[in-house]
Amino acid sequence: MNNFCFQNPTKLIMGKGMIAQLSKEIPSDKKVMITFGGGSVKKNGVYEQVKEALKNHNTVEFWGIEPNPAIETLREAIALGKAENVDFLLAVGGGSVIDGTKLISAGLLYDGDAWDLVKKGKADKTVPLGTVLTIPATGSEMNDGAVISCKETKEKYAFFSNFPKFSILDPEVTFSLPDYQIACGIADTFVHVMEQYLTKVGESRLMDRWAESILQTLVEIAPKIKENKQDYQNMADFMMCATMALNGFIALGVSQDWATHMIGHEVTALTGLTHGHTLAIILPGTMDVLRQQKSEKIMQVGARVFGVSSGTHDFRINETIRKTREFFNSLGLTTSLSENNIGREVIDEIERRFNERDVHFGEDGLVTGTVAKEILNKVY
Ligand code: NZQ
Ligand code: ZN
């Protein structure tokens, strides 16, 4: 086990009807800016619940934070927040609204252009932020990360600032999710776990089993959710899987990869393909190309999650990769670039960008532009 310091200050508020707790969680003397996406919350009753809970608070609303939140939109929100002297933020939505609001929370206390903060990768001074989560996927509700895009340059980068003060998770708000978003959310959660698990063996038995328990739960509930996405217990388990997959808990003292994510962000930035879908395409390629380095962990996840425990070494590796891809397909996701009309020129551009930035992603820094190209060619 590697050394670590761990602190996660986010208060989790879980369950049916818990949006009403907002009135207690946000101090009444604050000027609150509530941020939203494209309007799904007006169709499923979330907006009314939030307004009712905050009827005695001083609020201003900002609408239109899009999937893959764009700096162009967030600049407008920061300008509004500054003009209104906002000193508390409430994000009501998915990872995109929450991530965008994390940048707003830093941008409100920064005099320059907020894109500087994204390029720097971090911000220390932030306005406090709470969230009402509407889609289980990113874990943004309980971590300090955010991923921000620039439409003009087709770039997308991770940025780190502060944890939400609190996050409210009511599984009932997920009942209105489109099937595709559920599939992408499950894939995203699955790959978050793999990024922190599919590295080296023997670093922590406990982290391994925590990670496997999330993977096993996802494999068990995915077909049930496909059958009925309005089953409270299944959606509650899905929500907790997503939060626990990326709130730091399963990463304690173990190596992390994140190469699949870094490649996925480029695919989204260049083509617009939804985040979780890019990962479902790329992860089997990463496993295939790095089968030597990751062989022991691939064997372990094969045996413990997919029941692949006999046969030759090569058979077990191939079968585990096949079952991983099959799992993504079972969600309703395609697992190749060409099925999504993504051409070879996208692969070339990602290689070029990675080489220009001289990246070395992955737990051993092995994923360079050349290796990323190899991974993408495998899943073409
Ligand atoms: O905008 P609205 O109208 O609300 O619709 C959204 C959006 O179109 C819709 N939706 C959300 N909740 C709904 C709903 N529709 C019906 N009923 C509901 N209850 O779903 C669509 C997608 O929303 P989005 O927020 O984009 O999804 P997600 O949570 O998957 O977030 C994706 C973003 O998070 C980043 C991704 O890169 C991407 O930009 N990530 C953030 C991470 C983090 N902060 O730690 C880590 C992840 O790896 C990821 O990179
Ligand atoms: Zn992700």
PDB file of N, CA and C in Angstrom, residues 166-206:
ATOM      1  N   PHE A 166     -22.280  19.813   0.258  1.00  0.00           N
ATOM      2  CA  PHE A 166     -23.227  18.709   0.438  1.00  0.00           C
ATOM      3  C   PHE A 166     -23.728  18.290  -0.945  1.00  0.00           C
ATOM      4  N   SER A 167     -24.222  17.068  -1.015  1.00  0.00           N
ATOM      5  CA  SER A 167     -24.897  16.625  -2.248  1.00  0.00           C
ATOM      6  C   SER A 167     -26.126  15.828  -1.865  1.00  0.00           C
ATOM      7  N   ILE A 168     -27.234  16.148  -2.548  1.00  0.00           N
ATOM      8  CA  ILE A 168     -28.492  15.460  -2.270  1.00  0.00           C
ATOM      9  C   ILE A 168     -28.757  14.452  -3.388  1.00  0.00           C
ATOM     10  N   LEU A 169     -28.931  13.193  -2.995  1.00  0.00           N
ATOM     11  CA  LEU A 169     -29.136  12.101  -3.957  1.00  0.00           C
ATOM     12  C   LEU A 169     -30.491  11.460  -3.685  1.00  0.00           C
ATOM     13  N   ASP A 170     -31.471  11.787  -4.505  1.00  0.00           N
ATOM     14  CA  ASP A 170     -32.780  11.143  -4.391  1.00  0.00           C
ATOM     15  C   ASP A 170     -32.949  10.226  -5.601  1.00  0.00           C
ATOM     16  N   PRO A 171     -32.933   8.911  -5.400  1.00  0.00           N
ATOM     17  CA  PRO A 171     -33.020   7.994  -6.541  1.00  0.00           C
ATOM     18  C   PRO A 171     -34.251   8.239  -7.413  1.00  0.00           C
ATOM     19  N   GLU A 172     -35.315   8.777  -6.837  1.00  0.00           N
ATOM     20  CA  GLU A 172     -36.535   9.002  -7.635  1.00  0.00           C
ATOM     21  C   GLU A 172     -36.324   9.992  -8.780  1.00  0.00           C
ATOM     22  N   VAL A 173     -35.347  10.893  -8.614  1.00  0.00           N
ATOM     23  CA  VAL A 173     -35.152  11.890  -9.684  1.00  0.00           C
ATOM     24  C   VAL A 173     -34.531  11.255 -10.935  1.00  0.00           C
ATOM     25  N   THR A 174     -34.009  10.032 -10.783  1.00  0.00           N
ATOM     26  CA  THR A 174     -33.382   9.365 -11.941  1.00  0.00           C
ATOM     27  C   THR A 174     -34.408   8.628 -12.799  1.00  0.00           C
ATOM     28  N   PHE A 175     -35.648   8.530 -12.317  1.00  0.00           N
ATOM     29  CA  PHE A 175     -36.661   7.747 -13.039  1.00  0.00           C
ATOM     30  C   PHE A 175     -36.930   8.290 -14.447  1.00  0.00           C
ATOM     31  N   SER A 176     -36.629   9.572 -14.652  1.00  0.00           N
ATOM     32  CA  SER A 176     -36.922  10.173 -15.960  1.00  0.00           C
ATOM     33  C   SER A 176     -35.739  10.088 -16.926  1.00  0.00           C
ATOM     34  N   LEU A 177     -34.652   9.436 -16.522  1.00  0.00           N
ATOM     35  CA  LEU A 177     -33.466   9.405 -17.401  1.00  0.00           C
ATOM     36  C   LEU A 177     -33.715   8.613 -18.685  1.00  0.00           C
ATOM     37  N   PRO A 178     -33.240   9.134 -19.817  1.00  0.00           N
ATOM     38  CA  PRO A 178     -33.303   8.353 -21.065  1.00  0.00           C
ATOM     39  C   PRO A 178     -32.398   7.114 -20.951  1.00  0.00           C
ATOM     40  N   ASP A 179     -32.792   6.032 -21.652  1.00  0.00           N
ATOM     41  CA  ASP A 179     -32.025   4.778 -21.586  1.00  0.00           C
ATOM     42  C   ASP A 179     -30.546   4.997 -21.935  1.00  0.00           C
ATOM     43  N   TYR A 180     -30.292   5.817 -22.939  1.00  0.00           N
ATOM     44  CA  TYR A 180     -28.896   6.019 -23.374  1.00  0.00           C
ATOM     45  C   TYR A 180     -28.059   6.653 -22.258  1.00  0.00           C
ATOM     46  N   GLN A 181     -28.651   7.611 -21.524  1.00  0.00           N
ATOM     47  CA  GLN A 181     -27.904   8.257 -20.430  1.00  0.00           C
ATOM     48  C   GLN A 181     -27.646   7.267 -19.300  1.00  0.00           C
ATOM     49  N   ILE A 182     -28.599   6.370 -19.059  1.00  0.00           N
ATOM     50  CA  ILE A 182     -28.382   5.342 -18.029  1.00  0.00           C
ATOM     51  C   ILE A 182     -27.226   4.435 -18.451  1.00  0.00           C
ATOM     52  N   ALA A 183     -27.246   4.018 -19.710  1.00  0.00           N
ATOM     53  CA  ALA A 183     -26.171   3.147 -20.215  1.00  0.00           C
ATOM     54  C   ALA A 183     -24.817   3.839 -20.080  1.00  0.00           C
ATOM     55  N   CYS A 184     -24.762   5.095 -20.473  1.00  0.00           N
ATOM     56  CA  CYS A 184     -23.492   5.833 -20.383  1.00  0.00           C
ATOM     57  C   CYS A 184     -23.072   6.028 -18.927  1.00  0.00           C
ATOM     58  N   GLY A 185     -24.043   6.215 -18.042  1.00  0.00           N
ATOM     59  CA  GLY A 185     -23.730   6.388 -16.615  1.00  0.00           C
ATOM     60  C   GLY A 185     -23.172   5.111 -16.008  1.00  0.00           C
ATOM     61  N   ILE A 186     -23.750   3.971 -16.392  1.00  0.00           N
ATOM     62  CA  ILE A 186     -23.237   2.692 -15.873  1.00  0.00           C
ATOM     63  C   ILE A 186     -21.832   2.442 -16.422  1.00  0.00           C
ATOM     64  N   ALA A 187     -21.652   2.709 -17.716  1.00  0.00           N
ATOM     65  CA  ALA A 187     -20.323   2.508 -18.316  1.00  0.00           C
ATOM     66  C   ALA A 187     -19.293   3.415 -17.654  1.00  0.00           C
ATOM     67  N   ASP A 188     -19.656   4.673 -17.424  1.00  0.00           N
ATOM     68  CA  ASP A 188     -18.724   5.620 -16.794  1.00  0.00           C
ATOM     69  C   ASP A 188     -18.325   5.117 -15.400  1.00  0.00           C
ATOM     70  N   THR A 189     -19.324   4.692 -14.626  1.00  0.00           N
ATOM     71  CA  THR A 189     -19.055   4.202 -13.275  1.00  0.00           C
ATOM     72  C   THR A 189     -18.126   2.984 -13.320  1.00  0.00           C
ATOM     73  N   PHE A 190     -18.435   2.048 -14.219  1.00  0.00           N
ATOM     74  CA  PHE A 190     -17.634   0.830 -14.366  1.00  0.00           C
ATOM     75  C   PHE A 190     -16.175   1.194 -14.669  1.00  0.00           C
ATOM     76  N   VAL A 191     -16.001   2.146 -15.588  1.00  0.00           N
ATOM     77  CA  VAL A 191     -14.627   2.487 -16.002  1.00  0.00           C
ATOM     78  C   VAL A 191     -13.916   3.300 -14.908  1.00  0.00           C
ATOM     79  N   HIS A 192     -14.648   4.112 -14.152  1.00  0.00           N
ATOM     80  CA  HIS A 192     -13.986   4.789 -13.012  1.00  0.00           C
ATOM     81  C   HIS A 192     -13.354   3.769 -12.081  1.00  0.00           C
ATOM     82  N   VAL A 193     -14.098   2.698 -11.807  1.00  0.00           N
ATOM     83  CA  VAL A 193     -13.545   1.669 -10.922  1.00  0.00           C
ATOM     84  C   VAL A 193     -12.320   1.019 -11.576  1.00  0.00           C
ATOM     85  N   MET A 194     -12.447   0.687 -12.850  1.00  0.00           N
ATOM     86  CA  MET A 194     -11.335   0.022 -13.537  1.00  0.00           C
ATOM     87  C   MET A 194     -10.072   0.901 -13.564  1.00  0.00           C
ATOM     88  N   GLU A 195     -10.244   2.211 -13.692  1.00  0.00           N
ATOM     89  CA  GLU A 195      -9.080   3.112 -13.735  1.00  0.00           C
ATOM     90  C   GLU A 195      -8.286   3.066 -12.421  1.00  0.00           C
ATOM     91  N   GLN A 196      -8.979   2.719 -11.336  1.00  0.00           N
ATOM     92  CA  GLN A 196      -8.315   2.701 -10.030  1.00  0.00           C
ATOM     93  C   GLN A 196      -8.005   1.280  -9.573  1.00  0.00           C
ATOM     94  N   TYR A 197      -8.339   0.307 -10.397  1.00  0.00           N
ATOM     95  CA  TYR A 197      -8.235  -1.104 -10.010  1.00  0.00           C
ATOM     96  C   TYR A 197      -7.342  -1.893 -10.947  1.00  0.00           C
ATOM     97  N   LEU A 198      -7.520  -1.647 -12.253  1.00  0.00           N
ATOM     98  CA  LEU A 198      -6.845  -2.487 -13.251  1.00  0.00           C
ATOM     99  C   LEU A 198      -5.405  -2.008 -13.461  1.00  0.00           C
ATOM    100  N   THR A 199      -4.640  -2.053 -12.364  1.00  0.00           N
ATOM    101  CA  THR A 199      -3.259  -1.564 -12.427  1.00  0.00           C
ATOM    102  C   THR A 199      -2.318  -2.669 -11.926  1.00  0.00           C
ATOM    103  N   LYS A 200      -1.967  -2.593 -10.631  1.00  0.00           N
ATOM    104  CA  LYS A 200      -0.994  -3.558 -10.089  1.00  0.00           C
ATOM    105  C   LYS A 200      -1.654  -4.445  -9.039  1.00  0.00           C
ATOM    106  N   VAL A 201      -1.209  -5.673  -8.932  1.00  0.00           N
ATOM    107  CA  VAL A 201      -1.758  -6.530  -7.869  1.00  0.00           C
ATOM    108  C   VAL A 201      -0.967  -6.333  -6.583  1.00  0.00           C
ATOM    109  N   GLY A 202      -1.607  -6.695  -5.473  1.00  0.00           N
ATOM    110  CA  GLY A 202      -0.892  -6.755  -4.197  1.00  0.00           C
ATOM    111  C   GLY A 202      -0.696  -5.429  -3.492  1.00  0.00           C
ATOM    112  N   GLU A 203      -1.355  -4.385  -3.919  1.00  0.00           N
ATOM    113  CA  GLU A 203      -1.195  -3.095  -3.225  1.00  0.00           C
ATOM    114  C   GLU A 203      -2.166  -2.975  -2.060  1.00  0.00           C
ATOM    115  N   SER A 204      -3.365  -3.500  -2.221  1.00  0.00           N
ATOM    116  CA  SER A 204      -4.326  -3.476  -1.119  1.00  0.00           C
ATOM    117  C   SER A 204      -5.449  -4.467  -1.391  1.00  0.00           C
ATOM    118  N   ARG A 205      -5.534  -5.473  -0.543  1.00  0.00           N
ATOM    119  CA  ARG A 205      -6.637  -6.445  -0.703  1.00  0.00           C
ATOM    120  C   ARG A 205      -7.982  -5.762  -0.514  1.00  0.00           C
ATOM    121  N   LEU A 206      -8.015  -4.817   0.452  1.00  0.00           N
ATOM    122  CA  LEU A 206      -9.287  -4.155   0.766  1.00  0.00           C
ATOM    123  C   LEU A 206      -9.772  -3.287  -0.397  1.00  0.00           C
TER     124      LEU A 206
END
